[in-house]
Structure formats: structure tokens, C-alpha cells
PDB file of C-alpha atoms in Angstrom:
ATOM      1  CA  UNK A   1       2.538 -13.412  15.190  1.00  0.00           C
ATOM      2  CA  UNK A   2       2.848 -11.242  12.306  1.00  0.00           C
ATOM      3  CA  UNK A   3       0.319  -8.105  12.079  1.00  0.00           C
ATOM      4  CA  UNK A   4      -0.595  -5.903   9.881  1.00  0.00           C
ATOM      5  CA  UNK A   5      -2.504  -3.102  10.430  1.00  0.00           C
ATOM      6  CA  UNK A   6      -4.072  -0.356   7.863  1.00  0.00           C
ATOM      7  CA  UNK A   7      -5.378   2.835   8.979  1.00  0.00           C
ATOM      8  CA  UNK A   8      -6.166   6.214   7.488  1.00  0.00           C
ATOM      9  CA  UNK A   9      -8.748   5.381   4.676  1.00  0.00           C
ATOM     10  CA  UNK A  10     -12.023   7.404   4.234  1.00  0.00           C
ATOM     11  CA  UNK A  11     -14.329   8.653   1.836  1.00  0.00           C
ATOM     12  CA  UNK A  12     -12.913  11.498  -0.018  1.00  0.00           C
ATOM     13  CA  UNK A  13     -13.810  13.889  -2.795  1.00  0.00           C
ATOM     14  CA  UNK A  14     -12.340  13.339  -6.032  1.00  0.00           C
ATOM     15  CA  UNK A  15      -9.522  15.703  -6.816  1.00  0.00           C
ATOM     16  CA  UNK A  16      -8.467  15.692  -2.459  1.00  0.00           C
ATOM     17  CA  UNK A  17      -6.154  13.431  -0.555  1.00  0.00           C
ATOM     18  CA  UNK A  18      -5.587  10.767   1.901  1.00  0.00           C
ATOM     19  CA  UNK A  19      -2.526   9.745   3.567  1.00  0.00           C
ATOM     20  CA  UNK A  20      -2.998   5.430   4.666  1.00  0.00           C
ATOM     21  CA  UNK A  21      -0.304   4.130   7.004  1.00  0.00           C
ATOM     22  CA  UNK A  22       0.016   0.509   7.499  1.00  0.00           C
ATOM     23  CA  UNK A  23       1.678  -0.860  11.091  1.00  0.00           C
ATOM     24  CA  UNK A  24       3.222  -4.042  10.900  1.00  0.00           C
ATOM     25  CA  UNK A  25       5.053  -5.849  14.067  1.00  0.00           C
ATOM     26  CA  UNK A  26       6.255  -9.851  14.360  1.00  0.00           C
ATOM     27  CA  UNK A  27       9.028 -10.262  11.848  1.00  0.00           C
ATOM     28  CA  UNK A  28      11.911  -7.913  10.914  1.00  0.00           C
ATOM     29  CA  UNK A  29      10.124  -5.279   9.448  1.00  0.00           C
ATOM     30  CA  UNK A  30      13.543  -3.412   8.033  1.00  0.00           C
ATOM     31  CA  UNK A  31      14.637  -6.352   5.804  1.00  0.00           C
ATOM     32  CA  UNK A  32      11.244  -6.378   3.781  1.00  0.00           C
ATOM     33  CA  UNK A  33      10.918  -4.658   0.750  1.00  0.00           C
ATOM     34  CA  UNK A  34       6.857  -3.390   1.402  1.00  0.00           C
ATOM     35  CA  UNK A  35       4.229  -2.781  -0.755  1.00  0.00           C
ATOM     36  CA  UNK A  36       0.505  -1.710  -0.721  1.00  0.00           C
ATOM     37  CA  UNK A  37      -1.983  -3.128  -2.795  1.00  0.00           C
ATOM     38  CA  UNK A  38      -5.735  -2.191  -3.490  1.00  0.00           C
ATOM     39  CA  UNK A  39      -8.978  -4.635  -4.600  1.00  0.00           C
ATOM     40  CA  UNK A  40     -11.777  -3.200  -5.732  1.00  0.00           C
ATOM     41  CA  UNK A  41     -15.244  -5.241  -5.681  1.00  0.00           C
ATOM     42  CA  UNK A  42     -14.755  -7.624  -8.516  1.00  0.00           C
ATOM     43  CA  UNK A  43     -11.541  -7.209  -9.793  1.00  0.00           C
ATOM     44  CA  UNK A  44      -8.604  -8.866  -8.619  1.00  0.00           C
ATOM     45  CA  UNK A  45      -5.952  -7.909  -5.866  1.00  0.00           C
ATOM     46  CA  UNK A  46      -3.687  -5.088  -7.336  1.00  0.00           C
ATOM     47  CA  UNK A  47      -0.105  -4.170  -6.596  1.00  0.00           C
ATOM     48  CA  UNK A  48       0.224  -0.094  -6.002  1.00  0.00           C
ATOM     49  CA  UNK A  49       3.205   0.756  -4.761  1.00  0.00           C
ATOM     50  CA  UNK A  50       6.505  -0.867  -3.305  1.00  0.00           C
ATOM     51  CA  UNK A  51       9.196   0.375  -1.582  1.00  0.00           C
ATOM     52  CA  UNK A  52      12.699  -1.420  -0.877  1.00  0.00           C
ATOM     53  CA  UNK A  53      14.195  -2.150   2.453  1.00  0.00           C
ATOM     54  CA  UNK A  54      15.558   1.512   3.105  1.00  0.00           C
ATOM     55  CA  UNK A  55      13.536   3.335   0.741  1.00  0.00           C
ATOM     56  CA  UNK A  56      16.323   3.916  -2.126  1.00  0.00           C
ATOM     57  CA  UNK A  57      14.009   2.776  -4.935  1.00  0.00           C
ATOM     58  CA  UNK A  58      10.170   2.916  -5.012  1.00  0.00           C
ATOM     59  CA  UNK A  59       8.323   1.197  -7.924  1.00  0.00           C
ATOM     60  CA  UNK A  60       4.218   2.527  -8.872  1.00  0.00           C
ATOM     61  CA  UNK A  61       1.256   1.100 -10.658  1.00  0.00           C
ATOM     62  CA  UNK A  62       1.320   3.244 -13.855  1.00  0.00           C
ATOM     63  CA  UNK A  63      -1.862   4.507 -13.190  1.00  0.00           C
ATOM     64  CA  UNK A  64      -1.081   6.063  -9.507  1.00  0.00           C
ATOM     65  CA  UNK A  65       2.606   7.587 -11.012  1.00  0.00           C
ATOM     66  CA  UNK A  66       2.738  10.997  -9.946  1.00  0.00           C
ATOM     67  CA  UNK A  67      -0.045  11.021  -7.903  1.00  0.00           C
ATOM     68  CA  UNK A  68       0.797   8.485  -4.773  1.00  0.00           C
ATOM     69  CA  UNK A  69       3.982   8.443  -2.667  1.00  0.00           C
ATOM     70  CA  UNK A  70       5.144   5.079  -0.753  1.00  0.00           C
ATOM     71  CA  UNK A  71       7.307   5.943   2.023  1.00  0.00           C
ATOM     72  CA  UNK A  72       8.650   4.199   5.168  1.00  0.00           C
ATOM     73  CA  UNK A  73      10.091   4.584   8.849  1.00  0.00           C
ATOM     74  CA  UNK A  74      11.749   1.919   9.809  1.00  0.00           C
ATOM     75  CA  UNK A  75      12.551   2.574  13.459  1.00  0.00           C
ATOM     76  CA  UNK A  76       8.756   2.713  13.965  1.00  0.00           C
ATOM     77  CA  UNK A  77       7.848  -0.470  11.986  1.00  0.00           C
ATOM     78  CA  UNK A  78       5.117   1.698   9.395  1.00  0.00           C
ATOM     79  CA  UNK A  79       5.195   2.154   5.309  1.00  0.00           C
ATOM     80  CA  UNK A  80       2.616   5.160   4.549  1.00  0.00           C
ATOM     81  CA  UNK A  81       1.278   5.728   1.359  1.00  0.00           C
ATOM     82  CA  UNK A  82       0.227   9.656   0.276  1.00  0.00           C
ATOM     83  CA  UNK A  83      -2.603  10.077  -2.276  1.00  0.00           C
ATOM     84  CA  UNK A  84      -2.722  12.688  -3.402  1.00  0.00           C
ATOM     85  CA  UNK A  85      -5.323  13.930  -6.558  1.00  0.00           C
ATOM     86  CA  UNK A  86      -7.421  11.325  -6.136  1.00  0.00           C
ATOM     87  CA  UNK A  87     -10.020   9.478  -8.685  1.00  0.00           C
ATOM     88  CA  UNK A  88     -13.349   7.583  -8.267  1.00  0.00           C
ATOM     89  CA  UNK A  89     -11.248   4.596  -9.810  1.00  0.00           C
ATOM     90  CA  UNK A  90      -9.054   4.548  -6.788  1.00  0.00           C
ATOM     91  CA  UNK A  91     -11.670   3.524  -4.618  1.00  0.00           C
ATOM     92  CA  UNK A  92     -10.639   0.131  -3.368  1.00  0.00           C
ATOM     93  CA  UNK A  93     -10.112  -1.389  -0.312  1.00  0.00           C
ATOM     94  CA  UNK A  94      -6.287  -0.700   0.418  1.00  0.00           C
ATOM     95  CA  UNK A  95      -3.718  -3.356   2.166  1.00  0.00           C
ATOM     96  CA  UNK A  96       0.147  -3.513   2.940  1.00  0.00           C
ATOM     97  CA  UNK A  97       2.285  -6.773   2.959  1.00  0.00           C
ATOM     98  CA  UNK A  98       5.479  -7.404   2.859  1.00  0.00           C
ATOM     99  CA  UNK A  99       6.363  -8.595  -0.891  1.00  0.00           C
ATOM    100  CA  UNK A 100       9.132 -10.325  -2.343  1.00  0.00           C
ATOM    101  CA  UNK A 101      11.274  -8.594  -4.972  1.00  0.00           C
ATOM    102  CA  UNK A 102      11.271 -10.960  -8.036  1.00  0.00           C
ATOM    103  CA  UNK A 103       8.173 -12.182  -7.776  1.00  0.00           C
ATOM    104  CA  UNK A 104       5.589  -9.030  -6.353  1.00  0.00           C
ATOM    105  CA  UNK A 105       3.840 -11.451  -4.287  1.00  0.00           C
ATOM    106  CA  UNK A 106       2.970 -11.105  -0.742  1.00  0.00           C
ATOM    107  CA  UNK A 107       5.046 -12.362   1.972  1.00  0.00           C
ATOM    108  CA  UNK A 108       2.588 -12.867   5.084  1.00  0.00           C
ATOM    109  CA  UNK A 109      -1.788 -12.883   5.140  1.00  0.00           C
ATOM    110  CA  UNK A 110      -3.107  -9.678   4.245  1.00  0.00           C
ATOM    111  CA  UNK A 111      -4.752  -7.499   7.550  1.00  0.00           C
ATOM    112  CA  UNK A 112      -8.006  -6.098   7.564  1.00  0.00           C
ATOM    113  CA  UNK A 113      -7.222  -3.315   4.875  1.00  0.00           C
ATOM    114  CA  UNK A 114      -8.605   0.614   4.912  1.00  0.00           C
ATOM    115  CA  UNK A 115     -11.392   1.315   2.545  1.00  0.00           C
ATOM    116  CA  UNK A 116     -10.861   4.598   0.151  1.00  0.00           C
ATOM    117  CA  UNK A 117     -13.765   5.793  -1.511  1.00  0.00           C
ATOM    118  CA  UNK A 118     -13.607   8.300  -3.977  1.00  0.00           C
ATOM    119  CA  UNK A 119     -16.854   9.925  -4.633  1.00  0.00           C
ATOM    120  CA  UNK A 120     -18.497  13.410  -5.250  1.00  0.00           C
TER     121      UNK A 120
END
């Protein structure tokens, strides 16, 4: 059974950081490109960041550029994302899924997610 499983979210001040990691076990985690997306109440789901299979090329909402890093360790099945600078308009709640390449859509059901709140 495929699982994934966010961690690391919290609330944060604007302007600080937060580093998510996302666990994922029951397929072959290594030949998945990953991504992580955010939803914030009322909008829809957003892609954030993805990452290919071995990490060569990395792809960011425009908004996040500079400011989030997608990264990945394959021998221990995770994809981490570091926020860094962060913005009340990043709150969201935050998942990871595997995605496919020409189409950005998720590959399996989305996990619980991590919530990031962004608030002074």
C-alpha cells in the first residue's frame, strides 16, 4: 500500500523557516519524479515544487523561487522541502505525491499533509 507521510509543518513567524519532509514507502520511490503541493482554505490544490528522479532538475511555483528548496534522498525513500523567508500567503496545508512529468498531476492519493501557518 502506498504511503505518504508529511511531517515538519508548524506555525512560524513571517520572515523564519521550516524545513517539511514527506516519507513515502509502497512503490519505487526512485523512479518518481516528486513534488509538493500546498491548498489553502478555499483555493484550489497548488503545485510548489518538483523534483526529478535523481534530483538533476527541480522546477518552482514562481512565487516560492528563491525562497524554497525541493530536495530528495533516495536510499531513504523522503523528498524535503526547505522554506526558507517565509510569508503569511504560504500558509497552506502542505502535501507530497508522486507526479507525472507532462502532465503535473499526482500519481497516488494525497496523505494527511503538514499544516504551515505563517503568522505574526
Amino acid at each position: 500500500q502506498v504511503q505518504l507521510v508529511e511531517s515538519g509543518g508548524a506555525l512560524v513567524q513571517p520572515g523564519g523557516s521550516l524545513r517539511l519532509s514527506c516519507a513515502a514507502s509502497g512503490f519505487t520511490f526512485s523512479q518518481h519524479a516528486m513534488s509538493w503541493f500546498r491548498q489553502a482554505p478555499g483555493k484550489e490544490r497548488a503545485l510548489v515544487a518538483t523534483i526529478s528522479t535523481t534530483g538533476g532538475s527541480t522546477n518552482y511555483l514562481y512565487s516560492v523561487k528563491g525562497r524554497f528548496t525541493i530536495s530528495r534522498d533516495n536510499a531513504k525513500n523522503t523528498v524535503s522541502l526547505q522554506m526558507n523567508n517565509l510569508k503569511p500567503e504560504d500558509t497552506a496545508m502542505y502535501y507530497c505525491n508522486a507526479i507525472y512529468f507532462y502532465s503535473d498531476r499526482p500519481v497516488y492519493g494525497w496523505g494527511q499533509g503538514t499544516q504551515v501557518t505563517v503568522s505574526s
